[in-house]
CSV table of C-alpha atoms and ligand atoms in Angstrom, one decimal:
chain,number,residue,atom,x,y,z
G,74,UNK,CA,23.3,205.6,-0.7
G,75,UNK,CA,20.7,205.1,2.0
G,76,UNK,CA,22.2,205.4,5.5
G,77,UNK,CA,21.4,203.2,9.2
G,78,UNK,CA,20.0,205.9,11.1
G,79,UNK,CA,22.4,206.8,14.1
G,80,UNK,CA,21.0,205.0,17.2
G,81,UNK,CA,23.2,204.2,20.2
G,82,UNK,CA,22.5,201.6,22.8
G,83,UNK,CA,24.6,200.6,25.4
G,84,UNK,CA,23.9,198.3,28.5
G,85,UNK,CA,24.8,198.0,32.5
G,86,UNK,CA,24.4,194.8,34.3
G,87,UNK,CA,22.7,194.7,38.0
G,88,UNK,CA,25.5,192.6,39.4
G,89,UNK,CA,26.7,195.2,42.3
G,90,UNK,CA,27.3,198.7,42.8
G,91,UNK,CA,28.1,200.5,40.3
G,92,UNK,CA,32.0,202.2,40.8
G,93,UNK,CA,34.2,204.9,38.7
G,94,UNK,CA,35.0,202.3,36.0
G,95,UNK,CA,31.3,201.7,35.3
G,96,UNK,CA,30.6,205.9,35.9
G,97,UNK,CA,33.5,206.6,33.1
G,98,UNK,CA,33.7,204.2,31.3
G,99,UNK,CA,30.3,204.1,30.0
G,100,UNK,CA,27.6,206.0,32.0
G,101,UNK,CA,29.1,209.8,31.6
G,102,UNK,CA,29.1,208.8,28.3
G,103,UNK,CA,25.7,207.7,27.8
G,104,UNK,CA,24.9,211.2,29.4
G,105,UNK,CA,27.3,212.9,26.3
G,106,UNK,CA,25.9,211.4,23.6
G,107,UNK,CA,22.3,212.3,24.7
G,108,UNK,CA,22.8,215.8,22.9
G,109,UNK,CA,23.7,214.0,19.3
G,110,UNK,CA,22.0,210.8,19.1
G,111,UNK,CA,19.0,209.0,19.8
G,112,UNK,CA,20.0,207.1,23.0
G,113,UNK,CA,18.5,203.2,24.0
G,114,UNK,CA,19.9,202.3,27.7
G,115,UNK,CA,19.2,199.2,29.3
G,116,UNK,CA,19.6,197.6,32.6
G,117,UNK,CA,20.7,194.0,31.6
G,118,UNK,CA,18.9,192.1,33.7
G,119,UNK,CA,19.4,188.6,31.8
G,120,UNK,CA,23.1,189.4,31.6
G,121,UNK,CA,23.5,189.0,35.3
G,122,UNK,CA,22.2,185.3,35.7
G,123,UNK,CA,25.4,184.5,34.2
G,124,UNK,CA,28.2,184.2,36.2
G,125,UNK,CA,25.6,183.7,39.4
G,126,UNK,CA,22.6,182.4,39.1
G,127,UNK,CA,20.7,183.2,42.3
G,128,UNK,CA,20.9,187.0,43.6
G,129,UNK,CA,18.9,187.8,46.6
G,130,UNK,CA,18.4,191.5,45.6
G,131,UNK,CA,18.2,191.5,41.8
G,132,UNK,CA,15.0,193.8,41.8
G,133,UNK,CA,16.9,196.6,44.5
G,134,UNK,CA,19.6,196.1,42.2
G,135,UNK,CA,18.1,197.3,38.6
G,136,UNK,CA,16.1,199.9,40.8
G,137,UNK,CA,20.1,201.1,41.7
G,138,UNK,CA,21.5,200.6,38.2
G,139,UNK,CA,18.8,202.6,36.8
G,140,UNK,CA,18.5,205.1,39.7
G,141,UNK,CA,21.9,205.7,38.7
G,142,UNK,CA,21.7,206.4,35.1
G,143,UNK,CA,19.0,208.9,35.9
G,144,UNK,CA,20.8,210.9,38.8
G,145,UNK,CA,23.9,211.0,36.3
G,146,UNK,CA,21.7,213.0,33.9
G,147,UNK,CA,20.1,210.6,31.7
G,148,UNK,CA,17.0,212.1,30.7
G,149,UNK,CA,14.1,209.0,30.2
G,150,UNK,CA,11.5,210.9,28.2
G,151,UNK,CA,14.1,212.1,25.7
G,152,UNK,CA,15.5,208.5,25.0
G,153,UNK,CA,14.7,205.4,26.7
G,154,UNK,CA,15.5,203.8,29.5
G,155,UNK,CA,14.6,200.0,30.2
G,156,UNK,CA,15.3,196.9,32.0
G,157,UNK,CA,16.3,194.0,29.5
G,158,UNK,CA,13.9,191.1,30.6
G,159,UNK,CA,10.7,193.5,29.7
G,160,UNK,CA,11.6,193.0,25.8
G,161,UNK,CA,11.3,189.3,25.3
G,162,UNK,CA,13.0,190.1,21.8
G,163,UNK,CA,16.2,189.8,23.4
G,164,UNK,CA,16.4,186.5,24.2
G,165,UNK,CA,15.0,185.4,21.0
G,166,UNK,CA,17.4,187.4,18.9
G,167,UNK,CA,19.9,186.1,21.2
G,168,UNK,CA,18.7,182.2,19.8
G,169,UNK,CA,19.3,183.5,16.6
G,170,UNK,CA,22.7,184.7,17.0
G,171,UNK,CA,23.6,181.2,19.1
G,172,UNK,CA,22.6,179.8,15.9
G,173,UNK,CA,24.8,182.1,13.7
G,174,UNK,CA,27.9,182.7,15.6
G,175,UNK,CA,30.5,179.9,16.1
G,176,UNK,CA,31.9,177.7,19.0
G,177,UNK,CA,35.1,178.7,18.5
G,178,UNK,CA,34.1,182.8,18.5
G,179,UNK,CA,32.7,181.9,21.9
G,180,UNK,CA,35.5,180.4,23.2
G,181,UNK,CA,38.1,183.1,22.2
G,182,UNK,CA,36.3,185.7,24.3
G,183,UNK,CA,38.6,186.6,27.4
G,184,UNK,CA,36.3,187.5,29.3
G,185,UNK,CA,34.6,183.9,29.4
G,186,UNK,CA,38.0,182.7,29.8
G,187,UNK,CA,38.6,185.2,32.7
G,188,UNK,CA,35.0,184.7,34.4
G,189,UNK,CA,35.1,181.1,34.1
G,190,UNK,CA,38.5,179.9,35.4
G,191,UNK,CA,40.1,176.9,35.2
G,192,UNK,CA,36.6,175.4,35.8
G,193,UNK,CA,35.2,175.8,32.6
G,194,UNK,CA,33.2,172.4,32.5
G,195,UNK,CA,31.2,174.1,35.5
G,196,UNK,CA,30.7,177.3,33.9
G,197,UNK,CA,27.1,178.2,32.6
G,198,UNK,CA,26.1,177.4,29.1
G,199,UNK,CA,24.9,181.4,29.3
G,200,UNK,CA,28.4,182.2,30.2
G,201,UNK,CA,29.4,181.4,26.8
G,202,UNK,CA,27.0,182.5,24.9
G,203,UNK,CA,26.9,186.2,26.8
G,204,UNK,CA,28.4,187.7,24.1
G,205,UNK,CA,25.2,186.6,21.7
G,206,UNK,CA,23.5,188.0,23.7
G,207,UNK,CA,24.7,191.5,24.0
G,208,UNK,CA,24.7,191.1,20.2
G,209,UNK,CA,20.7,190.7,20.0
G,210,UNK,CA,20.8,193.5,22.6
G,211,UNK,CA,22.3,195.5,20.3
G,212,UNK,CA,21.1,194.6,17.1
G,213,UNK,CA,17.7,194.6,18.0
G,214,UNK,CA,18.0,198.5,17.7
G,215,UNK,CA,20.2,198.3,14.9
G,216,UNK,CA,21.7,200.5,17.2
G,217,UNK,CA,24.8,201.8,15.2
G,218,UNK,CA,27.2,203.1,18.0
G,219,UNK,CA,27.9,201.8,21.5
G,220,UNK,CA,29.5,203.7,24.1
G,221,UNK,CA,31.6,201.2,26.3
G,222,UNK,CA,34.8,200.6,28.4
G,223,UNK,CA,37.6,198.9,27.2
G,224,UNK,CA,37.0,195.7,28.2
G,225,UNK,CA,34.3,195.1,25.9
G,226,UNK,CA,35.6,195.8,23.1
G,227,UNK,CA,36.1,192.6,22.0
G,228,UNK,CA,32.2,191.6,22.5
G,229,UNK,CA,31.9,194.6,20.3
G,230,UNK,CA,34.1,193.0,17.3
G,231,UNK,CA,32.2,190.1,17.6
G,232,UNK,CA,28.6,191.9,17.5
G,233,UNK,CA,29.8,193.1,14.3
G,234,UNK,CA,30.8,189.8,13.1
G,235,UNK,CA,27.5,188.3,13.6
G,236,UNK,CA,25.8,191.6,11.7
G,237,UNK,CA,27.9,190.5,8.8
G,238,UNK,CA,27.7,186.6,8.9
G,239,UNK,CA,23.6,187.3,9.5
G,240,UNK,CA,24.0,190.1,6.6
G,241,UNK,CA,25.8,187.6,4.2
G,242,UNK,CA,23.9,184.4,4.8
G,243,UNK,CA,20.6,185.8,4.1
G,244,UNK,CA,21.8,188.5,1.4
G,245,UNK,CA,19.3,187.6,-1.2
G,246,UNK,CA,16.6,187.3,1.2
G,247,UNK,CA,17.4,190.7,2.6
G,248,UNK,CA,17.3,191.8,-0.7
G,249,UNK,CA,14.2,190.2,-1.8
G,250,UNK,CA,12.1,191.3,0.9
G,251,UNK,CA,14.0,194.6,0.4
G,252,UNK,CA,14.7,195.3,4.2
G,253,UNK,CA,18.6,196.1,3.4
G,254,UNK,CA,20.3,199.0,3.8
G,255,UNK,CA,23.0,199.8,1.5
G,256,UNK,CA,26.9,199.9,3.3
G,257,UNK,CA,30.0,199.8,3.0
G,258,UNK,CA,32.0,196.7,3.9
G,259,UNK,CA,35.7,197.2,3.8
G,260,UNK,CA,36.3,198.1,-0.5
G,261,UNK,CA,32.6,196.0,-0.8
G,262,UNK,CA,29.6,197.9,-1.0
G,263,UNK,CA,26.6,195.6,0.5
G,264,UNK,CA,23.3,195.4,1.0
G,265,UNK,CA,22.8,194.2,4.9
G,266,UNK,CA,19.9,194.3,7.7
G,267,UNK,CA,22.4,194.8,10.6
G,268,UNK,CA,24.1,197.9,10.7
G,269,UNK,CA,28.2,197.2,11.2
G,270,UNK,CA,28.3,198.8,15.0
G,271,UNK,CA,31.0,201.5,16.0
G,272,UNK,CA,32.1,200.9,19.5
G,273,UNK,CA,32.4,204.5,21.4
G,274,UNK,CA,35.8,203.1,23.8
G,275,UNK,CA,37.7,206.8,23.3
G,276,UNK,CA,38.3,209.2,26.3
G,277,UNK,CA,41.4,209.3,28.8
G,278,UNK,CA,40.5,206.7,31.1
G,279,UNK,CA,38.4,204.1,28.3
G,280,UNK,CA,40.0,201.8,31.4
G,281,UNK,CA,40.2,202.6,34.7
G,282,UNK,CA,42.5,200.3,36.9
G,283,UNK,CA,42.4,199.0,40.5
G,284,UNK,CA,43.5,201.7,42.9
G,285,UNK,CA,45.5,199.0,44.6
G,286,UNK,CA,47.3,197.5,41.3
G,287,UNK,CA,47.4,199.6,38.3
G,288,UNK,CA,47.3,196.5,35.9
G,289,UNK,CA,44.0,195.7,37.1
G,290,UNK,CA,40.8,196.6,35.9
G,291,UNK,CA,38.7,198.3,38.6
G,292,UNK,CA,35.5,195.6,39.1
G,293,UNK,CA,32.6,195.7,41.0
G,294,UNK,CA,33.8,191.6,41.8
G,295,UNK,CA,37.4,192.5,43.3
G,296,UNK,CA,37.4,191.7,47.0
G,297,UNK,CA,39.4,194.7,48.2
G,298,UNK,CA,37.0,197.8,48.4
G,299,UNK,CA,39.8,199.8,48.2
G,300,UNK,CA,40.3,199.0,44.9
G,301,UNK,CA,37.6,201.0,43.5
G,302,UNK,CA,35.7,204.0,44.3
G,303,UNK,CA,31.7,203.0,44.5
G,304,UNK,CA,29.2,205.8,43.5
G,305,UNK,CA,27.7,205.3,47.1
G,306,UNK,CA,30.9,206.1,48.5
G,307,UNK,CA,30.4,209.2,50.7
G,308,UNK,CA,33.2,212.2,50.6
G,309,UNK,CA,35.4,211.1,53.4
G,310,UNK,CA,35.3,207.4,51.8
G,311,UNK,CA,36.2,208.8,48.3
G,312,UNK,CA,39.0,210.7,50.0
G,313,UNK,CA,40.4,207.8,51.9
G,314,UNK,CA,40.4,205.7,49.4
G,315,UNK,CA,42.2,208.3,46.8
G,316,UNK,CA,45.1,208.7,49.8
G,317,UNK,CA,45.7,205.0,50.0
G,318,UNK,CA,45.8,204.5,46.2
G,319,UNK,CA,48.8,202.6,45.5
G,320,UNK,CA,51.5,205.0,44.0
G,321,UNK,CA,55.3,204.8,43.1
G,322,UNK,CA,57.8,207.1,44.9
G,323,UNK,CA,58.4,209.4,41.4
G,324,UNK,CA,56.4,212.9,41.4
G,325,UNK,CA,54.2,213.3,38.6
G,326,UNK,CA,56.4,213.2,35.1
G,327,UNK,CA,56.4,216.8,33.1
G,328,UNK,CA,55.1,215.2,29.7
G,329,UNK,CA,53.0,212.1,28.6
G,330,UNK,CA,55.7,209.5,28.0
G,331,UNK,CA,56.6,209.8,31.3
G,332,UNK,CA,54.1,208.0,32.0
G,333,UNK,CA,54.9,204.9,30.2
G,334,UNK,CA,55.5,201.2,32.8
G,335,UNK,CA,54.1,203.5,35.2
G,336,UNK,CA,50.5,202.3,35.9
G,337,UNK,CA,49.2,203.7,38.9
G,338,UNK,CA,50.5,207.5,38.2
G,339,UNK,CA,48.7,206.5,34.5
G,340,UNK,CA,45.8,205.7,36.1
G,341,UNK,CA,45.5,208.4,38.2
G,342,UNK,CA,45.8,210.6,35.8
G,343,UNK,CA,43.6,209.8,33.1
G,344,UNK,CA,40.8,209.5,36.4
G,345,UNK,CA,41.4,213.3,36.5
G,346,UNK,CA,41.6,213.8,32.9
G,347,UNK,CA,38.2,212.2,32.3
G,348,UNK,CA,36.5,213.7,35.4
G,349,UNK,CA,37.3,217.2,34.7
G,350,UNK,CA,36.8,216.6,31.0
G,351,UNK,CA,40.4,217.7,30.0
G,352,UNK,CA,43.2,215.6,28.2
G,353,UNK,CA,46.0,213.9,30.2
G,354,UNK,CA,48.6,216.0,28.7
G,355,UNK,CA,46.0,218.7,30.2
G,356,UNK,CA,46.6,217.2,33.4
G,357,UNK,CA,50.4,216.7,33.1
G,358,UNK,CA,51.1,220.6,31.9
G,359,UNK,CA,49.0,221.2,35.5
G,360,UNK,CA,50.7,218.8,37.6
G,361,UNK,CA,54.0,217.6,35.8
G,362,UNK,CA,56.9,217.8,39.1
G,363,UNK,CA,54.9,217.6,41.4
G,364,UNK,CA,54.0,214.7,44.3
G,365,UNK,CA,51.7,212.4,45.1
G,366,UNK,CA,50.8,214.3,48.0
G,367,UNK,CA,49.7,217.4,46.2
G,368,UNK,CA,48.0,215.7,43.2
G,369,UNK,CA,45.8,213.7,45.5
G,370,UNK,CA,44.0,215.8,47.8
G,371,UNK,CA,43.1,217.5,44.3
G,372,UNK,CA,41.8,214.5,42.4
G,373,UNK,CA,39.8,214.0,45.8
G,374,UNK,CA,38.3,217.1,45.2
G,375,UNK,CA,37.4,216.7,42.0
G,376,UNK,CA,36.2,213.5,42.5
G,377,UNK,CA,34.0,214.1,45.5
G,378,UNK,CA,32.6,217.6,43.7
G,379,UNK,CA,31.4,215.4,40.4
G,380,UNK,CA,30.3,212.1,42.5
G,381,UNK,CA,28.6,213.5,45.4
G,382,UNK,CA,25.7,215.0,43.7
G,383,UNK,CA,25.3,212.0,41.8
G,384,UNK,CA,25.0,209.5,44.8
G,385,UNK,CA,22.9,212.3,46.7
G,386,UNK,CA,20.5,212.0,43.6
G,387,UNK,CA,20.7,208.2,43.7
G,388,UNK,CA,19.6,207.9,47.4
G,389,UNK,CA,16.5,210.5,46.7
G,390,UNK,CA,15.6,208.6,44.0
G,391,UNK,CA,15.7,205.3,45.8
G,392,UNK,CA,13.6,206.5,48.2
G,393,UNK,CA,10.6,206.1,45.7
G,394,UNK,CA,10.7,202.7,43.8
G,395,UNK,CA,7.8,203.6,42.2
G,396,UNK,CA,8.8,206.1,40.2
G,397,UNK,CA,11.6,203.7,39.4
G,398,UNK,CA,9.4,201.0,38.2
G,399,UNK,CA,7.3,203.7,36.1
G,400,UNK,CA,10.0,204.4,34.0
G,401,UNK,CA,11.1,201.1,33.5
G,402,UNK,CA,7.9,200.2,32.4
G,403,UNK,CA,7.3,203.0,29.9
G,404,UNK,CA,11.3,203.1,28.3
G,405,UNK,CA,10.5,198.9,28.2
G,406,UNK,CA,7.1,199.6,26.3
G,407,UNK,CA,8.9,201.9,23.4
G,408,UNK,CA,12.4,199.6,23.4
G,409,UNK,CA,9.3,196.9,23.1
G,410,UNK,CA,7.9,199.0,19.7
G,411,UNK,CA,11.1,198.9,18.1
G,412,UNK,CA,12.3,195.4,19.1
G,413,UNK,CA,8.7,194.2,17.6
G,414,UNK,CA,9.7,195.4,14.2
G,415,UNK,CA,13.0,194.0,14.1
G,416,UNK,CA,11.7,190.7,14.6
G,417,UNK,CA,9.0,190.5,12.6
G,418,UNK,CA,11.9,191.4,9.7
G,419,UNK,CA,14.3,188.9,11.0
G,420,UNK,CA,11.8,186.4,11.3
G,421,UNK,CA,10.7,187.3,7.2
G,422,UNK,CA,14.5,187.0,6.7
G,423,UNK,CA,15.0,183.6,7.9
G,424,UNK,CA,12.1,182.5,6.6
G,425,UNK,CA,10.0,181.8,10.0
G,426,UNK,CA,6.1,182.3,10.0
G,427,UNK,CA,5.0,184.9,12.1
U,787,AQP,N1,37.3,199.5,35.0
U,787,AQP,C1,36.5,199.9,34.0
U,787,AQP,N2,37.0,200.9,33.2
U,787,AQP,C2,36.2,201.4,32.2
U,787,AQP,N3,35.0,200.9,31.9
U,787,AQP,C3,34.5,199.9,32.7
U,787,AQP,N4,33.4,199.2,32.6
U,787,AQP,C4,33.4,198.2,33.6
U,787,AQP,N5,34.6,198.3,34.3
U,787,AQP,C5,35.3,199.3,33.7
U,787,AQP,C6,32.3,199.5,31.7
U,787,AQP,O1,31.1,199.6,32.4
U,787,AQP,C7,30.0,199.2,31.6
U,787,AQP,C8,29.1,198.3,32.4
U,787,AQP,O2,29.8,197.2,32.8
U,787,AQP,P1,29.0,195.9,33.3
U,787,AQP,O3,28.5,196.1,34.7
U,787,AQP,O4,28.0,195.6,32.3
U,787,AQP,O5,30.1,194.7,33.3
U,787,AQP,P2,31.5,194.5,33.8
U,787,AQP,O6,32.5,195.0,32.8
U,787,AQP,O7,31.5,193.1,34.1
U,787,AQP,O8,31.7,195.3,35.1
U,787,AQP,P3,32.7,195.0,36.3
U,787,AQP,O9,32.6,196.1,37.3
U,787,AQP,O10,34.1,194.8,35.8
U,787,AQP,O11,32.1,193.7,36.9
U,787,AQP,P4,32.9,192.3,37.2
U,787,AQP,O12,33.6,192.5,38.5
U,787,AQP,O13,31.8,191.3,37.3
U,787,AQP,O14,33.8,192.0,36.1
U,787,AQP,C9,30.6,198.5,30.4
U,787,AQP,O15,30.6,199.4,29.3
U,787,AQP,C10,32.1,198.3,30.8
U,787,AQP,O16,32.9,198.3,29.7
């Protein structure tokens, strides 16, 4: 049986600066997966008209997003990175799937629920269609793994239900044109064009929480700085920020279920875990007994010794938008070679002259 070649892809949007969530969640990743797979990362650009229309410094913004993936260790000769709005093919794949994928998929997406409010009249018709988007964003590699935090997984199941609603409502003509590749689909084996996409979400901190509520997610859009450490952040802010993180008056438990209704020490935890690359029952066997007050000066440590060089590397880079702009351009004319293809299939799918 013929296979989807592996392909991730995975996107960041330029809506503020980047913080720990973004850096574990997904961008460490991205660097990871570099060694196994051929890698697609994009800056998405369309994603961030969403929730606010008009952004004064969108084009510092994507130079920051992508400065970022590069200082991390993204390599963009190797794979390809790109800002979203140089493919046109997204947004037209993105019609596509607003054509395919129901109303009510849309509205059960939290996130839309969380991002618009009580005010959902007022929200943006892109709002609610965001998660088509990152759909055609994915697709349009037939990208078969996406490394991501947490909170998107659900956009993730719905990705895949759109692959297999586009897969079964065109089956014959996938077949006739004989652009399918053979899968499995639960017991059923099928012939589809849009692979059925594995999200990457694993790792000991696949969400990181507020530093000032440990049932929060840490967001770029929280008011309280505080509440998240930035990438920018110099040392002394990092360590300040780690000192005032909320904590409860326990030490540190001696094994994992310790940890249980206990969000902030959780929290803090799996942050160390997934910085040094080590399991939080790693980090327990290390620091089970003891306090607050010896754990954190270490985790600021650690913290400072993997960010630092990273934000170092960002500023440098800044420094030369150029070279910025030069990658962008080449990693959006190769994501623009394969994006070409999959259109001119989809459009022979559905039937539209090209
Ligand atoms: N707290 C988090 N923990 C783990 N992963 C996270 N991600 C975001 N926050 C966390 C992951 O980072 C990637 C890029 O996110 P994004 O910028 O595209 O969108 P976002 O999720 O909207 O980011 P924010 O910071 O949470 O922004 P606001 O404040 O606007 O809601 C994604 O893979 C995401 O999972």
């Amino acid at each position: 049986m013929s296979e989807f070649s592996p392909r991730v892809f995975s996107g960041v949007q330029p809506t503020g600066n980047l913080h720990l969530g973004n850096y574990l969640g997904a961008i460490r990743k991205f660097v990871a997966l570099q060694e196994s797979h051929n890698c697609v990362y994009c800056v998405v650009d369309l994603h961030a008209m969403t929730a606010q229309l008009v952004h004064e410094d969108l084009e510092e913004q994507i130079r920051s997003i992508t400065a970022a993936f590069l200082a991390a260790g993204i390599d963009p000769k190797a794979h390809i990175v790109f800002n979203q709005s140089r493919v046109p093919q997204h947004a037209e794949l993105a019609w596509i799937f607003n054509c395919v994928a129901r109303i009510g998929w849309m509205n059960r997406m939290t996130q839309f629920k969380d991002k618009a409010g009580k005010d959902r009249e007022n929200a943006s018709l892109g709002l609610l269609a965001y998660p088509s988007l990152m759909a055609a964003d994915i697709l349009l590699y037939r990208a078969t793994h996406v490394p991501v935090g947490d909170d998107q997984k659900q956009h993730l199941e719905l990705t895949r239900d759109i692959a297999q609603k586009f897969n079964s409502d065109f089956s014959e003509r996938i077949e006739k044109l004989g652009l399918g590749v053979e899968m499995m689909v639960g017991e059923e084996r099928v012939n589809g064009y849009f692979p059925l996409t594995e999200p990457l979400i694993e790792g000991p901190a696949p969400r990181v929480m507020s530093l000032r509520d440990g049932t929060k997610k840490m967001s770029k859009s929280d008011v309280s700085d505080l509440s998240r450490i930035n990438l920018t952040d110099d040392a002394d802010t990092i360590s300040k920020k780690i000192r005032k993180a909320k904590t409860d008056p326990e030490p540190l438990p001696s094994d994992l279920e310790g940890l249980v209704d206990r969000p902030e020490a959780d929290n803090l935890v799996g942050i160390y875990a997934a910085l040094s690359d080590r399991s939080k029952a790693d980090v327990i066997a290390e620091f089970g007994g003891r306090q607050f007050s010896a754990f954190k000066p270490a985790l600021s440590e650690l913290a400072v010794s993997v960010l630092s060089p990273i934000s170092t590397q960002m500023r440098s880079l800044l420094d030369d938008p150029a070279y910025i702009d030069g990658v962008l351009a080449d990693g959006g004319e190769r994501a623009g070679e394969i994006a070409e293809k999959t259109m001119k299939d989809v459009k022979a799918i559905i039937g539209l002259l090209a």
